Short mmCIF file of C-alpha atoms in Angstrom, two decimals:
data_model
loop_
_atom_site.label_atom_id
_atom_site.label_comp_id
_atom_site.label_asym_id
_atom_site.label_seq_id
_atom_site.Cartn_x
_atom_site.Cartn_y
_atom_site.Cartn_z
CA UNK P 1 171.62 292.94 -56.30
CA UNK P 2 175.09 293.25 -57.87
CA UNK P 3 177.74 290.94 -56.51
CA UNK P 4 181.43 291.07 -55.74
CA UNK P 5 183.32 288.00 -56.93
CA UNK P 6 186.50 286.76 -55.31
CA UNK P 7 188.59 283.78 -56.33
CA UNK P 8 190.63 281.91 -53.75
CA UNK P 9 193.17 279.13 -54.01
CA UNK P 10 192.57 277.00 -50.95
CA UNK P 11 194.08 273.95 -49.31
CA UNK P 12 191.99 271.89 -46.92
CA UNK P 13 191.97 268.62 -44.97
CA UNK P 14 188.19 268.63 -45.51
CA UNK P 15 186.12 268.32 -48.64
CA UNK P 16 186.64 271.46 -50.75
CA UNK P 17 182.86 271.97 -50.79
CA UNK P 18 182.77 272.11 -47.00
CA UNK P 19 185.74 274.46 -46.85
CA UNK P 20 184.20 276.77 -49.43
CA UNK P 21 180.94 276.89 -47.48
CA UNK P 22 182.90 277.71 -44.34
CA UNK P 23 184.37 280.74 -46.11
CA UNK P 24 180.97 281.80 -47.40
CA UNK P 25 179.41 281.54 -43.95
CA UNK P 26 182.26 283.31 -42.14
CA UNK P 27 182.29 286.19 -44.59
CA UNK P 28 178.55 286.79 -44.70
CA UNK P 29 175.53 285.91 -42.57
CA UNK P 30 176.47 282.54 -41.12
CA UNK P 31 177.83 281.53 -37.72
CA UNK P 32 178.87 278.25 -36.14
CA UNK P 33 175.32 277.35 -35.03
CA UNK P 34 171.86 278.08 -36.37
CA UNK P 35 170.26 281.23 -34.96
CA UNK P 36 166.68 282.40 -35.26
CA UNK P 37 167.55 285.83 -36.64
CA UNK P 38 169.28 284.38 -39.69
CA UNK P 39 166.08 283.86 -41.62
CA UNK P 40 165.88 282.35 -45.07
CA UNK P 41 165.11 285.78 -46.46
CA UNK P 42 168.11 287.38 -44.77
CA UNK P 43 170.42 284.61 -45.96
CA UNK P 44 169.11 284.97 -49.49
CA UNK P 45 169.68 288.74 -49.48
CA UNK P 46 173.01 288.86 -47.67
CA UNK P 47 174.60 285.43 -47.86
CA UNK P 48 177.73 284.66 -49.85
CA UNK P 49 177.44 282.10 -52.62
CA UNK P 50 179.91 279.44 -53.71
CA UNK P 51 179.87 279.89 -57.48
CA UNK P 52 182.36 277.23 -58.53
CA UNK P 53 185.00 274.83 -57.24
CA UNK P 54 187.84 273.42 -59.31
CA UNK P 55 189.85 270.74 -57.57
CA UNK P 56 193.60 270.79 -58.11
CA UNK P 57 196.31 268.57 -56.62
CA UNK P 58 196.32 266.60 -53.34
CA UNK P 59 199.31 266.86 -50.98
CA UNK P 60 200.34 264.90 -47.91
CA UNK P 61 201.39 267.76 -45.63
CA UNK P 62 199.63 271.02 -44.71
CA UNK P 63 201.15 274.25 -45.96
CA UNK P 64 200.12 276.12 -42.79
CA UNK P 65 199.77 275.01 -39.17
CA UNK P 66 196.53 274.91 -37.20
CA UNK P 67 194.06 273.32 -39.57
CA UNK P 68 191.74 270.63 -38.23
CA UNK P 69 190.54 267.59 -40.20
CA UNK P 70 186.82 266.86 -39.98
CA UNK P 71 185.56 264.41 -37.36
CA UNK P 72 186.17 260.83 -38.40
CA UNK P 73 188.97 261.69 -40.81
CA UNK P 74 191.92 259.37 -41.26
CA UNK P 75 194.73 259.61 -38.75
CA UNK P 76 197.01 260.96 -41.49
CA UNK P 77 194.75 263.10 -43.67
CA UNK P 78 195.60 264.39 -47.09
CA UNK P 79 195.13 268.00 -48.11
CA UNK P 80 193.21 268.97 -51.22
CA UNK P 81 193.98 272.13 -53.11
CA UNK P 82 191.25 273.83 -55.11
CA UNK P 83 190.29 277.09 -56.76
CA UNK P 84 187.08 278.45 -55.31
CA UNK P 85 184.99 281.27 -56.74
CA UNK P 86 182.69 283.05 -54.26
CA UNK P 87 180.33 285.98 -54.67
CA UNK P 88 179.13 288.48 -52.08
CA UNK P 89 176.22 290.94 -52.29
CA UNK P 90 177.63 294.42 -52.79
CA UNK P 91 174.89 295.68 -50.49
CA UNK P 92 176.67 294.06 -47.54
CA UNK P 93 179.32 296.79 -47.66
CA UNK P 94 178.02 299.50 -49.96
CA UNK P 95 180.91 301.15 -51.79
CA UNK P 96 183.42 301.18 -48.92
CA UNK P 97 186.89 300.16 -50.08
CA UNK P 98 188.02 299.53 -46.51
CA UNK P 99 185.10 297.21 -45.83
CA UNK P 100 185.73 295.46 -49.13
CA UNK P 101 189.08 294.42 -47.69
CA UNK P 102 187.32 293.00 -44.62
CA UNK P 103 184.82 291.19 -46.82
CA UNK P 104 187.24 289.48 -49.19
CA UNK P 105 190.25 289.09 -46.89
CA UNK P 106 189.04 288.97 -43.30
CA UNK P 107 188.67 286.10 -40.85
CA UNK P 108 188.65 283.52 -43.61
CA UNK P 109 192.44 283.50 -43.25
CA UNK P 110 192.16 281.85 -39.82
CA UNK P 111 189.48 279.26 -40.52
CA UNK P 112 190.53 275.86 -39.18
CA UNK P 113 189.01 274.24 -42.26
CA UNK P 114 191.88 275.70 -44.27
CA UNK P 115 195.56 274.80 -44.34
CA UNK P 116 196.11 277.37 -47.06
CA UNK P 117 194.15 280.25 -48.60
CA UNK P 118 195.19 282.88 -51.11
CA UNK P 119 193.07 285.57 -52.75
CA UNK P 120 193.99 285.25 -56.43
CA UNK P 121 191.46 287.43 -58.24
CA UNK P 122 188.78 290.01 -57.65
CA UNK P 123 185.93 291.21 -59.86
CA UNK P 124 183.90 294.25 -58.85
CA UNK P 125 180.54 295.59 -60.05
CA UNK P 126 180.80 298.66 -62.22
CA UNK P 127 178.95 300.80 -59.70
CA UNK P 128 181.43 299.87 -56.96
CA UNK P 129 184.48 300.72 -59.07
CA UNK P 130 182.89 303.96 -60.30
CA UNK P 131 182.35 305.12 -56.70
CA UNK P 132 186.09 305.02 -55.92
CA UNK P 133 188.50 307.93 -56.49
CA UNK P 134 190.75 305.98 -58.85
CA UNK P 135 194.01 307.32 -60.29
CA UNK P 136 194.05 311.04 -61.04
CA UNK P 137 196.83 310.83 -63.63
CA UNK P 138 197.67 307.21 -64.38
CA UNK P 139 199.69 306.37 -67.46
CA UNK P 140 198.67 309.12 -69.86
CA UNK P 141 198.54 311.85 -67.22
CA UNK P 142 202.04 311.03 -66.02
CA UNK P 143 203.36 311.12 -69.57
CA UNK P 144 201.67 314.48 -70.16
CA UNK P 145 203.22 316.00 -67.03
CA UNK P 146 206.69 314.85 -68.07
CA UNK P 147 206.37 315.35 -71.80
CA UNK P 148 207.67 311.82 -72.45
CA UNK P 149 205.52 309.83 -74.88
CA UNK P 150 207.61 307.46 -76.96
CA UNK P 151 209.68 305.51 -74.44
CA UNK P 152 209.69 304.42 -70.80
CA UNK P 153 210.01 306.98 -68.01
CA UNK P 154 213.66 306.68 -66.97
CA UNK P 155 214.25 307.39 -63.31
CA UNK P 156 216.43 306.90 -60.28
CA UNK P 157 216.34 306.63 -56.51
CA UNK P 158 218.22 308.93 -54.16
CA UNK P 159 221.17 306.97 -52.80
CA UNK P 160 222.28 306.31 -50.14
CA UNK P 161 218.77 305.55 -48.92
CA UNK P 162 219.20 307.23 -45.55
CA UNK P 163 221.62 309.59 -43.86
CA UNK P 164 221.79 312.47 -46.31
CA UNK P 165 220.99 315.98 -45.12
CA UNK P 166 218.50 318.05 -47.14
CA UNK P 167 221.41 319.92 -48.73
CA UNK P 168 223.20 316.69 -49.64
CA UNK P 169 219.97 315.30 -51.06
CA UNK P 170 219.63 318.41 -53.19
CA UNK P 171 223.15 317.86 -54.52
CA UNK P 172 222.29 314.29 -55.53
CA UNK P 173 219.13 315.50 -57.24
CA UNK P 174 221.06 318.19 -59.11
CA UNK P 175 223.46 315.54 -60.39
CA UNK P 176 220.60 313.31 -61.53
CA UNK P 177 218.71 316.16 -63.17
CA UNK P 178 221.80 317.22 -65.10
CA UNK P 179 222.34 313.57 -66.05
CA UNK P 180 219.01 313.55 -67.88
CA UNK P 181 216.57 311.54 -65.77
CA UNK P 182 212.82 311.99 -66.08
CA UNK P 183 211.92 310.91 -62.55
CA UNK P 184 213.53 310.80 -59.10
CA UNK P 185 212.14 309.24 -55.94
CA UNK P 186 212.98 309.07 -52.28
CA UNK P 187 213.81 305.67 -50.90
CA UNK P 188 211.01 304.14 -48.87
CA UNK P 189 213.21 304.23 -45.77
CA UNK P 190 213.23 308.01 -45.58
CA UNK P 191 210.06 310.03 -45.02
CA UNK P 192 210.52 312.91 -42.60
CA UNK P 193 213.17 312.01 -40.00
CA UNK P 194 214.62 314.73 -37.73
CA UNK P 195 217.73 315.10 -39.89
CA UNK P 196 215.79 315.51 -43.16
CA UNK P 197 212.26 316.74 -42.65
CA UNK P 198 210.07 316.94 -45.72
CA UNK P 199 209.67 320.71 -45.47
CA UNK P 200 213.47 321.13 -45.47
CA UNK P 201 214.27 318.45 -48.04
CA UNK P 202 211.66 319.47 -50.61
CA UNK P 203 213.04 323.01 -50.84
CA UNK P 204 216.57 321.76 -51.51
CA UNK P 205 215.34 319.23 -54.06
CA UNK P 206 213.00 321.43 -56.07
CA UNK P 207 215.53 324.24 -56.47
CA UNK P 208 217.75 322.36 -58.98
CA UNK P 209 214.67 320.84 -60.63
CA UNK P 210 213.12 324.25 -61.20
CA UNK P 211 216.41 325.77 -62.39
CA UNK P 212 216.88 322.91 -64.84
CA UNK P 213 213.35 323.33 -66.16
CA UNK P 214 213.83 327.06 -66.62
CA UNK P 215 217.07 326.48 -68.53
CA UNK P 216 216.03 323.50 -70.67
CA UNK P 217 212.24 323.32 -70.62
CA UNK P 218 212.43 319.74 -69.33
CA UNK P 219 210.25 318.74 -66.37
CA UNK P 220 211.68 316.24 -63.90
CA UNK P 221 209.28 314.61 -61.45
CA UNK P 222 210.36 314.10 -57.83
CA UNK P 223 208.30 311.70 -55.72
CA UNK P 224 208.67 313.00 -52.17
CA UNK P 225 207.98 310.38 -49.52
CA UNK P 226 205.23 311.82 -47.31
CA UNK P 227 204.37 308.57 -45.50
CA UNK P 228 202.95 309.17 -42.02
CA UNK P 229 199.60 309.35 -40.28
CA UNK P 230 196.85 311.16 -42.16
CA UNK P 231 197.47 314.55 -40.54
CA UNK P 232 201.22 314.27 -41.12
CA UNK P 233 200.72 313.31 -44.76
CA UNK P 234 198.45 316.27 -45.39
CA UNK P 235 200.92 318.65 -43.72
CA UNK P 236 203.76 317.20 -45.79
CA UNK P 237 201.62 317.41 -48.90
CA UNK P 238 201.13 321.13 -48.24
CA UNK P 239 204.89 321.60 -47.84
CA UNK P 240 205.49 319.82 -51.15
CA UNK P 241 202.90 321.98 -52.90
CA UNK P 242 204.28 325.19 -51.41
CA UNK P 243 207.75 324.34 -52.71
CA UNK P 244 206.42 323.62 -56.19
CA UNK P 245 206.70 319.85 -55.84
CA UNK P 246 205.11 317.63 -58.44
CA UNK P 247 204.65 314.12 -56.99
CA UNK P 248 203.96 312.35 -53.70
CA UNK P 249 205.18 308.94 -52.62
CA UNK P 250 203.64 306.73 -49.96
CA UNK P 251 204.39 303.30 -48.54
CA UNK P 252 201.05 301.63 -49.21
CA UNK P 253 200.95 299.08 -46.41
CA UNK P 254 202.03 301.73 -43.90
CA UNK P 255 199.34 304.31 -44.69
CA UNK P 256 196.53 301.94 -45.69
CA UNK P 257 193.68 302.33 -48.12
CA UNK P 258 192.10 305.13 -46.09
CA UNK P 259 195.35 307.09 -46.08
CA UNK P 260 195.76 306.79 -49.84
CA UNK P 261 192.13 307.76 -50.44
CA UNK P 262 192.42 310.83 -48.24
CA UNK P 263 195.59 311.95 -49.97
CA UNK P 264 193.97 311.40 -53.37
CA UNK P 265 190.93 313.46 -52.36
CA UNK P 266 192.99 316.37 -51.01
CA UNK P 267 195.76 316.51 -53.61
CA UNK P 268 196.17 317.36 -57.27
CA UNK P 269 199.58 315.67 -57.50
CA UNK P 270 200.39 312.16 -58.77
CA UNK P 271 200.71 309.48 -56.09
CA UNK P 272 203.61 307.05 -56.39
CA UNK P 273 202.72 303.83 -54.58
CA UNK P 274 205.57 301.85 -53.02
CA UNK P 275 204.72 298.27 -52.08
CA UNK P 276 207.46 297.58 -49.49
CA UNK P 277 206.39 294.69 -47.28
CA UNK P 278 204.56 293.06 -50.17
CA UNK P 279 206.51 289.85 -49.64
CA UNK P 280 204.77 289.29 -46.30
CA UNK P 281 201.51 288.97 -48.24
CA UNK P 282 202.78 287.02 -51.22
CA UNK P 283 205.90 284.99 -50.60
CA UNK P 284 204.12 281.87 -49.35
CA UNK P 285 202.24 280.51 -52.40
CA UNK P 286 199.47 279.06 -50.22
CA UNK P 287 198.78 282.22 -48.24
CA UNK P 288 197.97 285.88 -48.77
CA UNK P 289 197.27 287.69 -52.02
CA UNK P 290 198.13 287.55 -55.67
CA UNK P 291 199.24 290.87 -57.11
CA UNK P 292 196.39 290.57 -59.61
CA UNK P 293 193.90 291.07 -56.79
CA UNK P 294 195.94 293.31 -54.47
CA UNK P 295 196.88 296.00 -56.99
CA UNK P 296 193.25 296.64 -57.88
CA UNK P 297 192.55 297.92 -54.37
CA UNK P 298 195.29 300.56 -54.51
CA UNK P 299 194.37 301.69 -58.00
CA UNK P 300 190.80 302.23 -56.90
CA UNK P 301 192.07 304.13 -53.85
CA UNK P 302 193.90 306.55 -56.13
CA UNK P 303 197.54 305.69 -56.81
CA UNK P 304 199.02 306.56 -60.21
CA UNK P 305 202.19 304.45 -60.16
CA UNK P 306 202.70 300.99 -58.63
CA UNK P 307 205.94 299.10 -58.03
CA UNK P 308 206.24 295.62 -59.57
CA UNK P 309 209.95 294.82 -58.92
CA UNK P 310 211.93 294.03 -62.09
CA UNK P 311 213.20 291.30 -64.36
CA UNK P 312 216.21 289.52 -62.84
CA UNK P 313 215.71 291.50 -59.64
CA UNK P 314 217.67 291.14 -56.41
CA UNK P 315 214.67 289.73 -54.54
CA UNK P 316 212.75 286.44 -54.68
CA UNK P 317 210.06 287.28 -57.22
CA UNK P 318 210.16 285.42 -60.53
CA UNK P 319 210.34 287.20 -63.86
CA UNK P 320 206.98 285.70 -64.81
CA UNK P 321 205.36 287.21 -61.72
CA UNK P 322 206.94 290.62 -62.38
CA UNK P 323 205.70 290.72 -65.96
CA UNK P 324 202.22 289.54 -64.99
CA UNK P 325 202.07 292.25 -62.31
CA UNK P 326 203.03 294.96 -64.80
CA UNK P 327 200.44 293.84 -67.33
CA UNK P 328 197.77 293.80 -64.62
CA UNK P 329 198.56 297.44 -63.77
CA UNK P 330 197.97 298.33 -67.42
CA UNK P 331 194.72 296.34 -67.65
CA UNK P 332 191.49 298.30 -67.00
CA UNK P 333 189.36 297.41 -63.98
CA UNK P 334 186.27 299.28 -65.13
CA UNK P 335 187.63 301.79 -67.68
CA UNK P 336 190.83 302.85 -69.42
CA UNK P 337 191.04 305.73 -66.94
CA UNK P 338 191.89 303.41 -64.04
CA UNK P 339 195.11 301.97 -65.48
CA UNK P 340 198.34 302.92 -63.71
CA UNK P 341 202.00 303.00 -64.63
CA UNK P 342 203.96 299.93 -63.44
CA UNK P 343 207.29 300.79 -61.86
CA UNK P 344 210.22 298.48 -62.62
CA UNK P 345 213.06 298.65 -60.13
CA UNK P 346 215.49 296.42 -58.19
CA UNK P 347 218.93 295.83 -59.73
CA UNK P 348 217.86 297.23 -63.08
CA UNK P 349 220.23 298.31 -65.85
CA UNK P 350 220.05 298.22 -69.64
CA UNK P 351 220.67 294.48 -69.62
CA UNK P 352 217.01 293.80 -68.80
CA UNK P 353 215.51 296.28 -71.29
CA UNK P 354 215.02 293.82 -74.16
CA UNK P 355 213.36 291.19 -72.00
CA UNK P 356 211.17 293.78 -70.29
CA UNK P 357 210.02 295.29 -73.58
CA UNK P 358 209.36 291.93 -75.22
CA UNK P 359 207.52 290.56 -72.18
CA UNK P 360 205.32 293.57 -71.38
CA UNK P 361 204.81 294.50 -75.02
CA UNK P 362 204.91 298.28 -74.60
CA UNK P 363 206.80 301.15 -72.97
CA UNK P 364 204.05 302.38 -70.65
CA UNK P 365 206.21 301.92 -67.59
CA UNK P 366 208.76 303.52 -65.30
CA UNK P 367 212.23 302.03 -65.39
CA UNK P 368 214.13 303.01 -62.25
CA UNK P 369 217.76 302.35 -61.47
CA UNK P 370 219.73 303.17 -58.36
CA UNK P 371 223.09 301.48 -58.79
CA UNK P 372 222.37 301.22 -62.51
CA UNK P 373 222.78 305.00 -62.71
CA UNK P 374 224.82 306.05 -59.67
CA UNK P 375 227.21 303.11 -60.10
CA UNK P 376 228.08 303.49 -63.78
CA UNK P 377 231.90 303.64 -64.04
CA UNK P 378 231.69 306.90 -66.01
CA UNK P 379 229.22 308.58 -63.66
CA UNK P 380 225.46 309.21 -63.46
CA UNK P 381 225.21 310.99 -66.82
CA UNK P 382 226.60 307.91 -68.51
CA UNK P 383 224.33 305.79 -66.33
CA UNK P 384 221.22 307.56 -67.63
CA UNK P 385 222.53 307.53 -71.20
CA UNK P 386 223.16 303.78 -71.16
CA UNK P 387 219.61 303.11 -69.94
CA UNK P 388 218.14 305.18 -72.75
CA UNK P 389 220.44 303.45 -75.24
CA UNK P 390 219.42 300.04 -73.97
CA UNK P 391 215.76 300.87 -74.45
CA UNK P 392 216.43 302.35 -77.89
CA UNK P 393 218.03 299.05 -78.86
CA UNK P 394 215.12 297.06 -77.46
CA UNK P 395 212.51 299.16 -79.25
CA UNK P 396 214.44 298.95 -82.55
CA UNK P 397 214.95 295.22 -82.20
CA UNK P 398 218.74 295.57 -82.27
CA UNK P 399 220.76 293.20 -80.03
CA UNK P 400 222.29 294.97 -77.04
CA UNK P 401 225.89 294.05 -77.89
CA UNK P 402 225.45 295.27 -81.45
CA UNK P 403 223.98 298.60 -80.33
CA UNK P 404 226.84 298.99 -77.86
CA UNK P 405 229.37 298.99 -80.70
CA UNK P 406 228.39 302.59 -81.47
CA UNK P 407 227.37 303.71 -77.96
CA UNK P 408 230.20 304.05 -75.47
CA UNK P 409 228.07 304.38 -72.33
CA UNK P 410 226.23 301.17 -73.13
CA UNK P 411 229.41 299.29 -73.96
CA UNK P 412 230.98 300.29 -70.65
CA UNK P 413 227.81 299.28 -68.79
CA UNK P 414 227.81 295.84 -70.38
CA UNK P 415 231.42 295.33 -69.35
CA UNK P 416 230.63 296.43 -65.78
CA UNK P 417 227.06 295.39 -64.99
CA UNK P 418 227.22 292.23 -67.02
CA UNK P 419 229.25 290.72 -64.19
CA UNK P 420 226.49 291.64 -61.73
CA UNK P 421 223.46 290.46 -63.75
#
């Protein structure tokens, strides 16, 4: 039987072997005492297996409260960190993505044998991955829809995040469209509040987008936030389609894997996945998920774009983590068709373009700026222009300051945003 492999970084006051076995038992056929119905044959067919253990450092204090040293342990135990590789029979869950989450990230997080546990990688059998919806558009499909093939997708966020009426939102979109963006998204804080319901907002937004396309031939993608319960999302999806909308946005942790899957099954529009709340799963290094493991679940569920923060962002994530996350999004799980477009955002302007390009190694990404466009001293058109100029410089290998000598929008941005970087 094919097996699902999951790698954990654990911390334990016990022997790592005992802690690993505790995970294997909890997440498969074992319980805290022997029972007659857990036969040798059943355990062989359905039990989890500890494949490998690599011991790391030893620390004096637990990372998390509540762990219990084994009986007879020293009064002041030490805590061993280790990387543990476990495998689970795929037959235990079939091809259910929701039950995969329970299998690899369930009650193991509250085992008293552990003072830290983090899921750091996930490897799935080909038949499991093939049974999932996966991205409908991904990198190449998004590029085809927008007609942008030789540079990053340059986009912006509607600002302010909340408080605008549908008409005011439409005015902001018109400004951004005329400024030359490829992509516009709602902020995660606005979905369908009473003052700006999706069915009202989408009509005001798509009007300038459609007029611009008719006049110039350029398609601009608008990711409308349809986050809600499943019925609400489907109703909002229908409103977006009726208005000629071309992208949906959802807050992943709010709608869950089942919500994303349902939307993917019912829709023929790209799904823009926002990861707000991700820090709750990742900020403690001894708890939660690595992005390497977590992003695979959402790609299999059907998203086409995934946020990864940005280099020199306004949050806590390191540049190394951001770059690694982006590369993971571009790395196939089972086939090239399941790659998705990483979305760089958070305090981005042209000043990070060189580092982003050199670190990721390609332009298969979205580069979104809120203040980096809206806040440009010469207005949004100059904001978009300076981003494109910054990326032109990066792709040509020309230093930013040198390129700015012949590009006014970029020079002004360096003078302004350089103080904020």
